[in-house]
PDB file of C-alpha atoms in Angstrom:
ATOM      1  CA  MET Y   1       0.000   0.000   0.000  1.00 41.00           C
ATOM      2  CA  THR Y   2       1.380   3.426  -0.923  1.00 39.00           C
ATOM      3  CA  ALA Y   3       1.569   6.400   1.460  1.00 39.00           C
ATOM      4  CA  ARG Y   4      -1.166   8.175  -0.472  1.00 40.00           C
ATOM      5  CA  GLU Y   5      -3.505   5.158  -0.136  1.00 41.00           C
ATOM      6  CA  SER Y   6      -2.705   4.895   3.554  1.00 40.00           C
ATOM      7  CA  PHE Y   7      -3.628   8.535   4.038  1.00 36.00           C
ATOM      8  CA  ALA Y   8      -6.871   8.086   2.109  1.00 40.00           C
ATOM      9  CA  GLY Y   9      -7.800   5.271   4.438  1.00 41.00           C
ATOM     10  CA  SER Y  10      -7.314   7.623   7.395  1.00 40.00           C
ATOM     11  CA  GLN Y  11      -9.799  10.188   6.109  1.00 39.00           C
ATOM     12  CA  ALA Y  12     -12.829   8.437   7.600  1.00 38.00           C
ATOM     13  CA  PRO Y  13     -11.626   8.643  11.212  1.00 37.00           C
ATOM     14  CA  ALA Y  14     -10.297  12.144  10.585  1.00 38.00           C
ATOM     15  CA  ALA Y  15     -13.820  13.329   9.937  1.00 38.00           C
ATOM     16  CA  ALA Y  16     -14.646  12.418  13.512  1.00 38.00           C
ATOM     17  CA  ALA Y  17     -11.956  14.721  14.855  1.00 38.00           C
ATOM     18  CA  PRO Y  18     -14.359  17.548  15.728  1.00 38.00           C
ATOM     19  CA  GLY Y  19     -15.682  15.551  18.622  1.00 40.00           C
ATOM     20  CA  GLY Y  20     -12.130  15.074  19.854  1.00 41.00           C
ATOM     21  CA  SER Y  21     -12.829  11.461  20.868  1.00 38.00           C
ATOM     22  CA  ALA Y  22     -11.979   9.452  17.774  1.00 37.00           C
ATOM     23  CA  GLY Y  23      -9.036   7.177  18.205  1.00 38.00           C
ATOM     24  CA  SER Y  24      -8.663   7.975  21.918  1.00 39.00           C
ATOM     25  CA  ALA Y  25      -9.254   5.657  24.820  1.00 39.00           C
ATOM     26  CA  ASP Y  26     -12.250   6.236  27.042  1.00 42.00           C
ATOM     27  CA  PRO Y  27     -10.810   6.721  30.552  1.00 39.00           C
ATOM     28  CA  ALA Y  28     -14.131   5.870  32.147  1.00 41.00           C
ATOM     29  CA  GLY Y  29     -14.590   2.708  30.141  1.00 42.00           C
ATOM     30  CA  SER Y  30     -17.563   1.635  28.068  1.00 40.00           C
ATOM     31  CA  SER Y  31     -19.770   1.549  31.170  1.00 42.00           C
ATOM     32  CA  ALA Y  32     -19.565   5.309  31.742  1.00 45.00           C
ATOM     33  CA  LYS Y  33     -23.005   6.856  32.100  1.00 50.00           C
ATOM     34  CA  PRO Y  34     -23.917  10.201  30.579  1.00 47.00           C
ATOM     35  CA  VAL Y  35     -24.068  13.062  33.040  1.00 51.00           C
ATOM     36  CA  ARG Y  36     -27.570  14.486  33.406  1.00 52.00           C
ATOM     37  CA  ARG Y  37     -27.947  18.099  34.380  1.00 52.00           C
ATOM     38  CA  PRO Y  38     -29.738  18.739  37.662  1.00 51.00           C
ATOM     39  CA  GLY Y  39     -33.368  19.580  37.205  1.00 50.00           C
ATOM     40  CA  ASN Y  40     -33.442  18.378  33.621  1.00 50.00           C
ATOM     41  CA  GLY Y  41     -36.019  15.735  34.404  1.00 53.00           C
ATOM     42  CA  GLY Y  42     -35.624  14.092  30.998  1.00 61.00           C
ATOM     43  CA  LEU Y  43     -37.873  16.558  29.178  1.00 74.00           C
ATOM     44  CA  GLY Y  44     -39.122  15.158  25.908  1.00 79.00           C
ATOM     45  CA  LEU Y  45     -39.549  17.122  22.719  1.00 77.00           C
ATOM     46  CA  GLY Y  46     -43.309  17.472  23.170  1.00 82.00           C
ATOM     47  CA  ARG Y  47     -43.014  18.773  26.714  1.00 87.00           C
ATOM     48  CA  ARG Y  48     -40.281  21.222  25.722  1.00 83.00           C
ATOM     49  CA  CYS Y  49     -42.471  22.553  22.911  1.00 86.00           C
ATOM     50  CA  LEU Y  50     -45.406  22.985  25.284  1.00 88.00           C
ATOM     51  CA  LEU Y  51     -43.239  24.843  27.791  1.00 88.00           C
ATOM     52  CA  GLY Y  52     -41.859  27.035  25.029  1.00 85.00           C
ATOM     53  CA  LEU Y  53     -45.347  27.870  23.790  1.00 88.00           C
ATOM     54  CA  GLY Y  54     -46.353  28.636  27.360  1.00 89.00           C
ATOM     55  CA  GLY Y  55     -43.491  31.110  27.656  1.00 89.00           C
ATOM     56  CA  LEU Y  56     -44.511  32.819  24.421  1.00 89.00           C
ATOM     57  CA  ALA Y  57     -48.114  32.965  25.633  1.00 90.00           C
ATOM     58  CA  ALA Y  58     -46.967  34.591  28.882  1.00 91.00           C
ATOM     59  CA  LEU Y  59     -44.971  37.161  26.888  1.00 90.00           C
ATOM     60  CA  LEU Y  60     -48.032  37.911  24.756  1.00 89.00           C
ATOM     61  CA  ALA Y  61     -50.142  38.284  27.887  1.00 91.00           C
ATOM     62  CA  LEU Y  62     -47.674  40.778  29.368  1.00 92.00           C
ATOM     63  CA  TRP Y  63     -47.729  42.726  26.110  1.00 87.00           C
ATOM     64  CA  TRP Y  64     -51.541  42.831  26.192  1.00 86.00           C
ATOM     65  CA  LEU Y  65     -51.612  43.893  29.846  1.00 87.00           C
ATOM     66  CA  GLY Y  66     -49.108  46.681  29.234  1.00 85.00           C
ATOM     67  CA  THR Y  67     -50.907  48.158  26.235  1.00 83.00           C
ATOM     68  CA  ASP Y  68     -54.617  47.338  26.613  1.00 79.00           C
ATOM     69  CA  VAL Y  69     -55.195  47.041  30.362  1.00 80.00           C
ATOM     70  CA  LEU Y  70     -52.704  49.099  32.335  1.00 79.00           C
ATOM     71  CA  SER Y  71     -52.305  51.998  29.903  1.00 75.00           C
ATOM     72  CA  PRO Y  72     -54.861  54.849  30.078  1.00 79.00           C
ATOM     73  CA  ALA Y  73     -57.530  55.161  27.430  1.00 79.00           C
ATOM     74  CA  GLY Y  74     -56.266  57.164  24.483  1.00 75.00           C
ATOM     75  CA  GLY Y  75     -52.648  56.773  25.601  1.00 76.00           C
ATOM     76  CA  MET Y  76     -49.743  56.256  23.228  1.00 80.00           C
ATOM     77  CA  ALA Y  77     -49.154  52.687  24.439  1.00 80.00           C
ATOM     78  CA  ARG Y  78     -52.543  51.554  23.123  1.00 81.00           C
ATOM     79  CA  ARG Y  79     -51.348  52.228  19.583  1.00 83.00           C
ATOM     80  CA  PHE Y  80     -48.895  49.337  20.001  1.00 85.00           C
ATOM     81  CA  SER Y  81     -51.458  46.794  21.217  1.00 87.00           C
ATOM     82  CA  PRO Y  82     -51.294  43.167  20.043  1.00 88.00           C
ATOM     83  CA  GLY Y  83     -54.657  43.342  18.275  1.00 87.00           C
ATOM     84  CA  ALA Y  84     -53.716  46.300  16.075  1.00 86.00           C
ATOM     85  CA  THR Y  85     -50.227  44.871  15.512  1.00 89.00           C
ATOM     86  CA  PHE Y  86     -51.427  41.494  14.232  1.00 91.00           C
ATOM     87  CA  VAL Y  87     -54.002  43.129  11.977  1.00 89.00           C
ATOM     88  CA  SER Y  88     -51.344  45.394  10.482  1.00 89.00           C
ATOM     89  CA  LEU Y  89     -48.927  42.475  10.112  1.00 90.00           C
ATOM     90  CA  ALA Y  90     -51.466  40.469   8.113  1.00 90.00           C
ATOM     91  CA  GLU Y  91     -52.123  43.453   5.870  1.00 88.00           C
ATOM     92  CA  LEU Y  92     -48.422  44.149   5.364  1.00 88.00           C
ATOM     93  CA  LEU Y  93     -47.648  40.553   4.403  1.00 87.00           C
ATOM     94  CA  THR Y  94     -50.459  40.366   1.862  1.00 86.00           C
ATOM     95  CA  ALA Y  95     -50.978  43.858   0.454  1.00 80.00           C
ATOM     96  CA  SER Y  96     -47.694  45.768   0.734  1.00 79.00           C
ATOM     97  CA  ASP Y  97     -44.042  45.638  -0.247  1.00 86.00           C
ATOM     98  CA  LEU Y  98     -42.944  44.261   3.139  1.00 88.00           C
ATOM     99  CA  PRO Y  99     -41.844  40.879   1.662  1.00 90.00           C
ATOM    100  CA  MET Y 100     -39.519  42.781  -0.685  1.00 92.00           C
ATOM    101  CA  HIS Y 101     -37.957  44.644   2.255  1.00 92.00           C
ATOM    102  CA  ILE Y 102     -37.469  41.346   4.095  1.00 93.00           C
ATOM    103  CA  LEU Y 103     -35.765  39.742   1.090  1.00 94.00           C
ATOM    104  CA  VAL Y 104     -33.441  42.743   0.725  1.00 94.00           C
ATOM    105  CA  SER Y 105     -32.444  42.474   4.389  1.00 95.00           C
ATOM    106  CA  LEU Y 106     -31.857  38.713   4.133  1.00 95.00           C
ATOM    107  CA  ARG Y 107     -29.694  39.280   1.068  1.00 95.00           C
ATOM    108  CA  ARG Y 108     -27.567  41.750   3.002  1.00 95.00           C
ATOM    109  CA  ILE Y 109     -27.228  39.248   5.842  1.00 95.00           C
ATOM    110  CA  ALA Y 110     -26.081  36.570   3.383  1.00 96.00           C
ATOM    111  CA  VAL Y 111     -23.536  38.872   1.727  1.00 96.00           C
ATOM    112  CA  GLY Y 112     -22.154  40.101   5.042  1.00 95.00           C
ATOM    113  CA  LEU Y 113     -21.888  36.564   6.409  1.00 96.00           C
ATOM    114  CA  GLY Y 114     -20.263  35.376   3.184  1.00 96.00           C
ATOM    115  CA  PHE Y 115     -17.580  38.069   3.341  1.00 96.00           C
ATOM    116  CA  ALA Y 116     -17.018  37.307   7.022  1.00 96.00           C
ATOM    117  CA  LEU Y 117     -16.475  33.622   6.218  1.00 96.00           C
ATOM    118  CA  LEU Y 118     -14.099  34.400   3.359  1.00 96.00           C
ATOM    119  CA  ILE Y 119     -12.009  36.572   5.665  1.00 96.00           C
ATOM    120  CA  GLY Y 120     -12.506  34.893   9.017  1.00 94.00           C
ATOM    121  CA  VAL Y 121     -11.907  31.223   8.223  1.00 94.00           C
ATOM    122  CA  PRO Y 122      -8.483  31.620   6.511  1.00 93.00           C
ATOM    123  CA  LEU Y 123      -7.402  34.156   9.144  1.00 94.00           C
ATOM    124  CA  GLY Y 124      -8.543  31.883  11.953  1.00 93.00           C
ATOM    125  CA  LEU Y 125      -6.725  28.912  10.430  1.00 91.00           C
ATOM    126  CA  ALA Y 126      -3.525  30.956  10.183  1.00 92.00           C
ATOM    127  CA  ILE Y 127      -3.794  32.353  13.718  1.00 92.00           C
ATOM    128  CA  GLY Y 128      -4.513  28.933  15.166  1.00 88.00           C
ATOM    129  CA  SER Y 129      -1.611  27.322  13.307  1.00 85.00           C
ATOM    130  CA  TRP Y 130       1.192  29.792  14.075  1.00 88.00           C
ATOM    131  CA  ARG Y 131       1.745  30.956  17.642  1.00 89.00           C
ATOM    132  CA  ARG Y 132       3.925  33.860  16.557  1.00 91.00           C
ATOM    133  CA  LEU Y 133       1.193  35.159  14.271  1.00 91.00           C
ATOM    134  CA  GLU Y 134      -1.316  34.838  17.098  1.00 89.00           C
ATOM    135  CA  ALA Y 135       0.957  36.810  19.432  1.00 92.00           C
ATOM    136  CA  ALA Y 136       1.451  39.487  16.768  1.00 92.00           C
ATOM    137  CA  VAL Y 137      -2.173  40.044  15.748  1.00 90.00           C
ATOM    138  CA  SER Y 138      -4.069  39.181  18.940  1.00 90.00           C
ATOM    139  CA  PRO Y 139      -3.787  42.635  20.614  1.00 92.00           C
ATOM    140  CA  ALA Y 140      -4.815  44.478  17.444  1.00 92.00           C
ATOM    141  CA  MET Y 141      -7.641  42.025  16.793  1.00 91.00           C
ATOM    142  CA  GLN Y 142      -8.994  42.322  20.335  1.00 91.00           C
ATOM    143  CA  PHE Y 143      -8.788  46.121  20.069  1.00 94.00           C
ATOM    144  CA  LEU Y 144     -10.778  46.185  16.824  1.00 92.00           C
ATOM    145  CA  ARG Y 145     -13.248  43.598  18.068  1.00 91.00           C
ATOM    146  CA  MET Y 146     -14.223  45.770  21.025  1.00 93.00           C
ATOM    147  CA  ILE Y 147     -15.142  48.732  18.795  1.00 91.00           C
ATOM    148  CA  SER Y 148     -18.874  48.799  18.167  1.00 90.00           C
ATOM    149  CA  PRO Y 149     -19.598  48.292  14.457  1.00 90.00           C
ATOM    150  CA  LEU Y 150     -22.165  51.094  14.658  1.00 90.00           C
ATOM    151  CA  SER Y 151     -19.436  53.575  15.595  1.00 92.00           C
ATOM    152  CA  TRP Y 152     -18.027  53.109  12.090  1.00 92.00           C
ATOM    153  CA  MET Y 153     -21.273  54.244  10.444  1.00 90.00           C
ATOM    154  CA  PRO Y 154     -20.223  57.865   9.668  1.00 90.00           C
ATOM    155  CA  ILE Y 155     -16.822  56.729   8.383  1.00 92.00           C
ATOM    156  CA  ALA Y 156     -18.394  53.986   6.264  1.00 91.00           C
ATOM    157  CA  VAL Y 157     -20.735  56.486   4.627  1.00 90.00           C
ATOM    158  CA  MET Y 158     -17.897  58.929   3.929  1.00 91.00           C
ATOM    159  CA  VAL Y 159     -15.700  56.199   2.431  1.00 91.00           C
ATOM    160  CA  PHE Y 160     -18.247  54.068   0.565  1.00 90.00           C
ATOM    161  CA  GLY Y 161     -21.055  56.568   0.042  1.00 86.00           C
ATOM    162  CA  VAL Y 162     -24.726  55.757   0.510  1.00 84.00           C
ATOM    163  CA  GLY Y 163     -26.259  52.479  -0.603  1.00 86.00           C
ATOM    164  CA  ASP Y 164     -25.430  48.849   0.065  1.00 89.00           C
ATOM    165  CA  ASP Y 165     -21.626  49.129   0.232  1.00 92.00           C
ATOM    166  CA  PRO Y 166     -21.382  50.712   3.701  1.00 92.00           C
ATOM    167  CA  VAL Y 167     -23.976  48.234   4.981  1.00 93.00           C
ATOM    168  CA  TYR Y 168     -21.903  45.311   3.690  1.00 95.00           C
ATOM    169  CA  PHE Y 169     -18.781  46.739   5.319  1.00 95.00           C
ATOM    170  CA  LEU Y 170     -20.453  47.173   8.702  1.00 94.00           C
ATOM    171  CA  LEU Y 171     -22.047  43.727   8.641  1.00 95.00           C
ATOM    172  CA  THR Y 172     -18.780  42.081   7.659  1.00 96.00           C
ATOM    173  CA  PHE Y 173     -16.890  43.935  10.378  1.00 95.00           C
ATOM    174  CA  ALA Y 174     -19.465  42.820  12.945  1.00 95.00           C
ATOM    175  CA  ALA Y 175     -19.546  39.154  11.896  1.00 95.00           C
ATOM    176  CA  VAL Y 176     -15.901  38.386  11.236  1.00 96.00           C
ATOM    177  CA  TRP Y 177     -14.667  38.280  14.836  1.00 95.00           C
ATOM    178  CA  PRO Y 178     -16.632  35.294  16.211  1.00 95.00           C
ATOM    179  CA  ILE Y 179     -15.691  33.326  13.100  1.00 95.00           C
ATOM    180  CA  VAL Y 180     -11.986  34.166  13.455  1.00 95.00           C
ATOM    181  CA  LEU Y 181     -11.868  33.379  17.167  1.00 94.00           C
ATOM    182  CA  ASN Y 182     -13.813  30.123  16.946  1.00 94.00           C
ATOM    183  CA  THR Y 183     -11.814  28.889  13.949  1.00 94.00           C
ATOM    184  CA  ALA Y 184      -8.516  29.647  15.682  1.00 93.00           C
ATOM    185  CA  ALA Y 185      -9.727  27.901  18.849  1.00 92.00           C
ATOM    186  CA  GLY Y 186     -10.725  24.857  16.800  1.00 90.00           C
ATOM    187  CA  VAL Y 187      -7.266  24.596  15.231  1.00 89.00           C
ATOM    188  CA  GLN Y 188      -5.567  24.871  18.622  1.00 88.00           C
ATOM    189  CA  GLN Y 189      -7.804  22.144  20.082  1.00 88.00           C
ATOM    190  CA  LEU Y 190      -7.101  19.630  17.331  1.00 83.00           C
ATOM    191  CA  ASP Y 191      -5.742  16.314  18.521  1.00 79.00           C
ATOM    192  CA  PRO Y 192      -2.031  16.444  17.549  1.00 81.00           C
ATOM    193  CA  ARG Y 193      -2.098  12.724  16.750  1.00 82.00           C
ATOM    194  CA  TRP Y 194      -4.194  13.445  13.660  1.00 80.00           C
ATOM    195  CA  LEU Y 195      -1.549  15.844  12.412  1.00 76.00           C
ATOM    196  CA  GLN Y 196       1.175  13.328  13.211  1.00 79.00           C
ATOM    197  CA  LEU Y 197      -0.732  10.716  11.248  1.00 78.00           C
ATOM    198  CA  ALA Y 198      -0.870  13.011   8.250  1.00 76.00           C
ATOM    199  CA  GLN Y 199       2.866  13.625   8.483  1.00 77.00           C
ATOM    200  CA  SER Y 200       3.600   9.919   8.816  1.00 79.00           C
ATOM    201  CA  VAL Y 201       1.928   9.189   5.474  1.00 77.00           C
ATOM    202  CA  ALA Y 202       3.683  12.124   3.764  1.00 73.00           C
ATOM    203  CA  ALA Y 203       0.485  14.081   3.223  1.00 72.00           C
ATOM    204  CA  THR Y 204       0.844  17.453   1.558  1.00 76.00           C
ATOM    205  CA  ARG Y 205      -0.268  20.631   3.292  1.00 77.00           C
ATOM    206  CA  TRP Y 206      -3.393  20.769   1.133  1.00 81.00           C
ATOM    207  CA  GLU Y 207      -4.279  17.149   1.951  1.00 78.00           C
ATOM    208  CA  THR Y 208      -3.750  17.812   5.669  1.00 78.00           C
ATOM    209  CA  LEU Y 209      -5.905  20.923   5.500  1.00 79.00           C
ATOM    210  CA  ARG Y 210      -8.676  19.236   3.518  1.00 79.00           C
ATOM    211  CA  SER Y 211      -8.839  15.900   5.335  1.00 79.00           C
ATOM    212  CA  VAL Y 212      -7.720  16.672   8.894  1.00 81.00           C
ATOM    213  CA  ILE Y 213      -7.851  20.345   9.828  1.00 81.00           C
ATOM    214  CA  LEU Y 214     -11.081  21.476   8.141  1.00 84.00           C
ATOM    215  CA  PRO Y 215     -13.156  18.497   9.363  1.00 85.00           C
ATOM    216  CA  GLY Y 216     -11.650  19.032  12.804  1.00 85.00           C
ATOM    217  CA  VAL Y 217     -12.599  22.710  13.062  1.00 88.00           C
ATOM    218  CA  LEU Y 218     -15.933  22.601  11.223  1.00 90.00           C
ATOM    219  CA  GLY Y 219     -17.908  22.440  14.453  1.00 90.00           C
ATOM    220  CA  HIS Y 220     -16.125  25.522  15.773  1.00 92.00           C
ATOM    221  CA  ILE Y 221     -16.758  27.334  12.485  1.00 93.00           C
ATOM    222  CA  LEU Y 222     -20.470  26.541  12.691  1.00 93.00           C
ATOM    223  CA  THR Y 223     -20.539  27.839  16.262  1.00 93.00           C
ATOM    224  CA  GLY Y 224     -18.892  31.029  15.044  1.00 93.00           C
ATOM    225  CA  VAL Y 225     -21.470  31.291  12.265  1.00 94.00           C
ATOM    226  CA  ARG Y 226     -24.340  31.049  14.740  1.00 93.00           C
ATOM    227  CA  LEU Y 227     -22.806  33.773  16.920  1.00 94.00           C
ATOM    228  CA  ALA Y 228     -22.159  35.889  13.834  1.00 95.00           C
ATOM    229  CA  ILE Y 229     -25.787  35.589  12.696  1.00 94.00           C
ATOM    230  CA  GLY Y 230     -26.967  36.862  16.081  1.00 93.00           C
ATOM    231  CA  ILE Y 231     -24.642  39.863  15.872  1.00 94.00           C
ATOM    232  CA  LEU Y 232     -25.566  40.547  12.252  1.00 94.00           C
ATOM    233  CA  TRP Y 233     -29.270  40.557  13.044  1.00 93.00           C
ATOM    234  CA  ILE Y 234     -28.757  43.109  15.814  1.00 92.00           C
ATOM    235  CA  VAL Y 235     -26.560  45.393  13.693  1.00 93.00           C
ATOM    236  CA  LEU Y 236     -28.642  45.105  10.503  1.00 93.00           C
ATOM    237  CA  VAL Y 237     -31.560  47.394  11.384  1.00 91.00           C
ATOM    238  CA  PRO Y 238     -29.506  50.474  12.353  1.00 91.00           C
ATOM    239  CA  CYS Y 239     -27.235  49.866   9.356  1.00 91.00           C
ATOM    240  CA  GLU Y 240     -30.259  50.001   7.072  1.00 90.00           C
ATOM    241  CA  MET Y 241     -30.935  53.532   8.276  1.00 86.00           C
ATOM    242  CA  LEU Y 242     -27.895  54.763   6.327  1.00 81.00           C
ATOM    243  CA  GLY Y 243     -29.716  56.276   3.387  1.00 79.00           C
ATOM    244  CA  VAL Y 244     -30.791  53.022   1.750  1.00 86.00           C
ATOM    245  CA  SER Y 245     -34.175  52.790   0.064  1.00 86.00           C
ATOM    246  CA  ALA Y 246     -35.178  49.272   1.102  1.00 90.00           C
ATOM    247  CA  GLY Y 247     -34.814  46.886   3.990  1.00 91.00           C
ATOM    248  CA  MET Y 248     -36.380  46.369   7.395  1.00 92.00           C
ATOM    249  CA  GLY Y 249     -34.503  49.268   8.984  1.00 91.00           C
ATOM    250  CA  TYR Y 250     -35.682  51.578   6.223  1.00 91.00           C
ATOM    251  CA  PHE Y 251     -39.245  50.300   6.673  1.00 92.00           C
ATOM    252  CA  ILE Y 252     -39.141  51.103  10.397  1.00 92.00           C
ATOM    253  CA  LEU Y 253     -38.086  54.675   9.645  1.00 90.00           C
ATOM    254  CA  ASP Y 254     -40.852  54.916   7.063  1.00 90.00           C
ATOM    255  CA  THR Y 255     -43.535  53.767   9.504  1.00 90.00           C
ATOM    256  CA  ARG Y 256     -42.257  56.238  12.091  1.00 89.00           C
ATOM    257  CA  ASP Y 257     -42.445  59.117   9.624  1.00 87.00           C
ATOM    258  CA  ARG Y 258     -45.984  58.092   8.630  1.00 89.00           C
ATOM    259  CA  LEU Y 259     -46.999  57.739  12.309  1.00 88.00           C
ATOM    260  CA  ALA Y 260     -48.129  54.183  11.482  1.00 87.00           C
ATOM    261  CA  TYR Y 261     -47.461  52.833  14.950  1.00 88.00           C
ATOM    262  CA  SER Y 262     -49.205  49.497  14.539  1.00 89.00           C
ATOM    263  CA  GLU Y 263     -47.175  48.856  11.368  1.00 90.00           C
ATOM    264  CA  LEU Y 264     -43.990  49.809  13.214  1.00 92.00           C
ATOM    265  CA  MET Y 265     -44.784  47.295  15.944  1.00 92.00           C
ATOM    266  CA  ALA Y 266     -45.639  44.698  13.313  1.00 92.00           C
ATOM    267  CA  MET Y 267     -42.197  45.215  11.782  1.00 92.00           C
ATOM    268  CA  VAL Y 268     -40.552  44.828  15.187  1.00 92.00           C
ATOM    269  CA  LEU Y 269     -42.476  41.583  15.668  1.00 92.00           C
ATOM    270  CA  MET Y 270     -41.416  40.342  12.230  1.00 92.00           C
ATOM    271  CA  ILE Y 271     -37.762  41.091  13.016  1.00 93.00           C
ATOM    272  CA  GLY Y 272     -38.021  38.947  16.133  1.00 93.00           C
ATOM    273  CA  VAL Y 273     -39.677  36.073  14.271  1.00 93.00           C
ATOM    274  CA  LEU Y 274     -37.121  36.083  11.442  1.00 94.00           C
ATOM    275  CA  GLY Y 275     -34.217  36.297  13.868  1.00 93.00           C
ATOM    276  CA  PHE Y 276     -35.610  33.339  15.805  1.00 92.00           C
ATOM    277  CA  LEU Y 277     -35.902  31.311  12.599  1.00 94.00           C
ATOM    278  CA  LEU Y 278     -32.358  32.176  11.497  1.00 93.00           C
ATOM    279  CA  ASP Y 279     -30.943  31.093  14.848  1.00 92.00           C
ATOM    280  CA  ALA Y 280     -33.018  27.890  14.734  1.00 92.00           C
ATOM    281  CA  ALA Y 281     -31.632  27.148  11.256  1.00 92.00           C
ATOM    282  CA  ALA Y 282     -28.061  27.668  12.501  1.00 91.00           C
ATOM    283  CA  ARG Y 283     -28.686  25.331  15.449  1.00 90.00           C
ATOM    284  CA  ALA Y 284     -30.244  22.726  13.160  1.00 91.00           C
ATOM    285  CA  LEU Y 285     -27.218  22.869  10.852  1.00 89.00           C
ATOM    286  CA  TYR Y 286     -24.905  22.311  13.797  1.00 88.00           C
ATOM    287  CA  ARG Y 287     -26.979  19.387  15.082  1.00 88.00           C
ATOM    288  CA  TYR Y 288     -27.006  17.883  11.575  1.00 87.00           C
ATOM    289  CA  TRP Y 289     -23.221  18.074  11.457  1.00 86.00           C
ATOM    290  CA  ARG Y 290     -22.944  16.469  14.895  1.00 82.00           C
ATOM    291  CA  GLY Y 291     -25.220  13.688  13.664  1.00 73.00           C
TER     292      GLY Y 291
END
């Protein structure tokens, strides 16, 4: 058997490297029992769904109490009541350009996340692989990471002008850091025996990267992606107030200017629903990868 064939045969266990347990002995033996968190009670999927729906119902009840019961008649809070909000939401989804604004915002999220992956994954791989590079760039990276992306808004407009370009810059700047940090952490936590195996079969750097390193850090990358999506969704709305003519942030400004308070609240509700679905999709992708 040649070295190349021997390395190809090692690719299957290498794919299990993200869990960090492939090829290693279990110190507790095969009889080790999984640790159950206190108070977990073995909740099934159905019970968890019922509890989750109960929490949402309680939140809706608090919203109704705050706007329809506790607020004075004719007060401003009554304009944001659940009844008026849901009526406006149904009208916006069926007889307005709200779906177009949502699609524009989702496109910006995808572009910003794509740029963040293109920059963050290679940079994270390099930082995690070379300690000297990590020591050199870590202070500057931590300094930049702690600057709020929104503080760059005036500079982004002056440099890129109005339109989508400054929005893409701000979203990329916001999303790149969790991807860089999680990718670098994944490289540093790789089992060194997998790298030694690749060296023992004379694997090239590309083969080692493709068959050992990337499968080993994929879980960390997906975790970084989920964190990045949460940050992007928070930063998106104020970024879309930078002179653009479409998007959910623009729509919120438009409803404010038209004094359409129920539509404004409907847009806020839609932002929460879409953000919840995006996070659920990211969690589902991670669970699919974990098998």
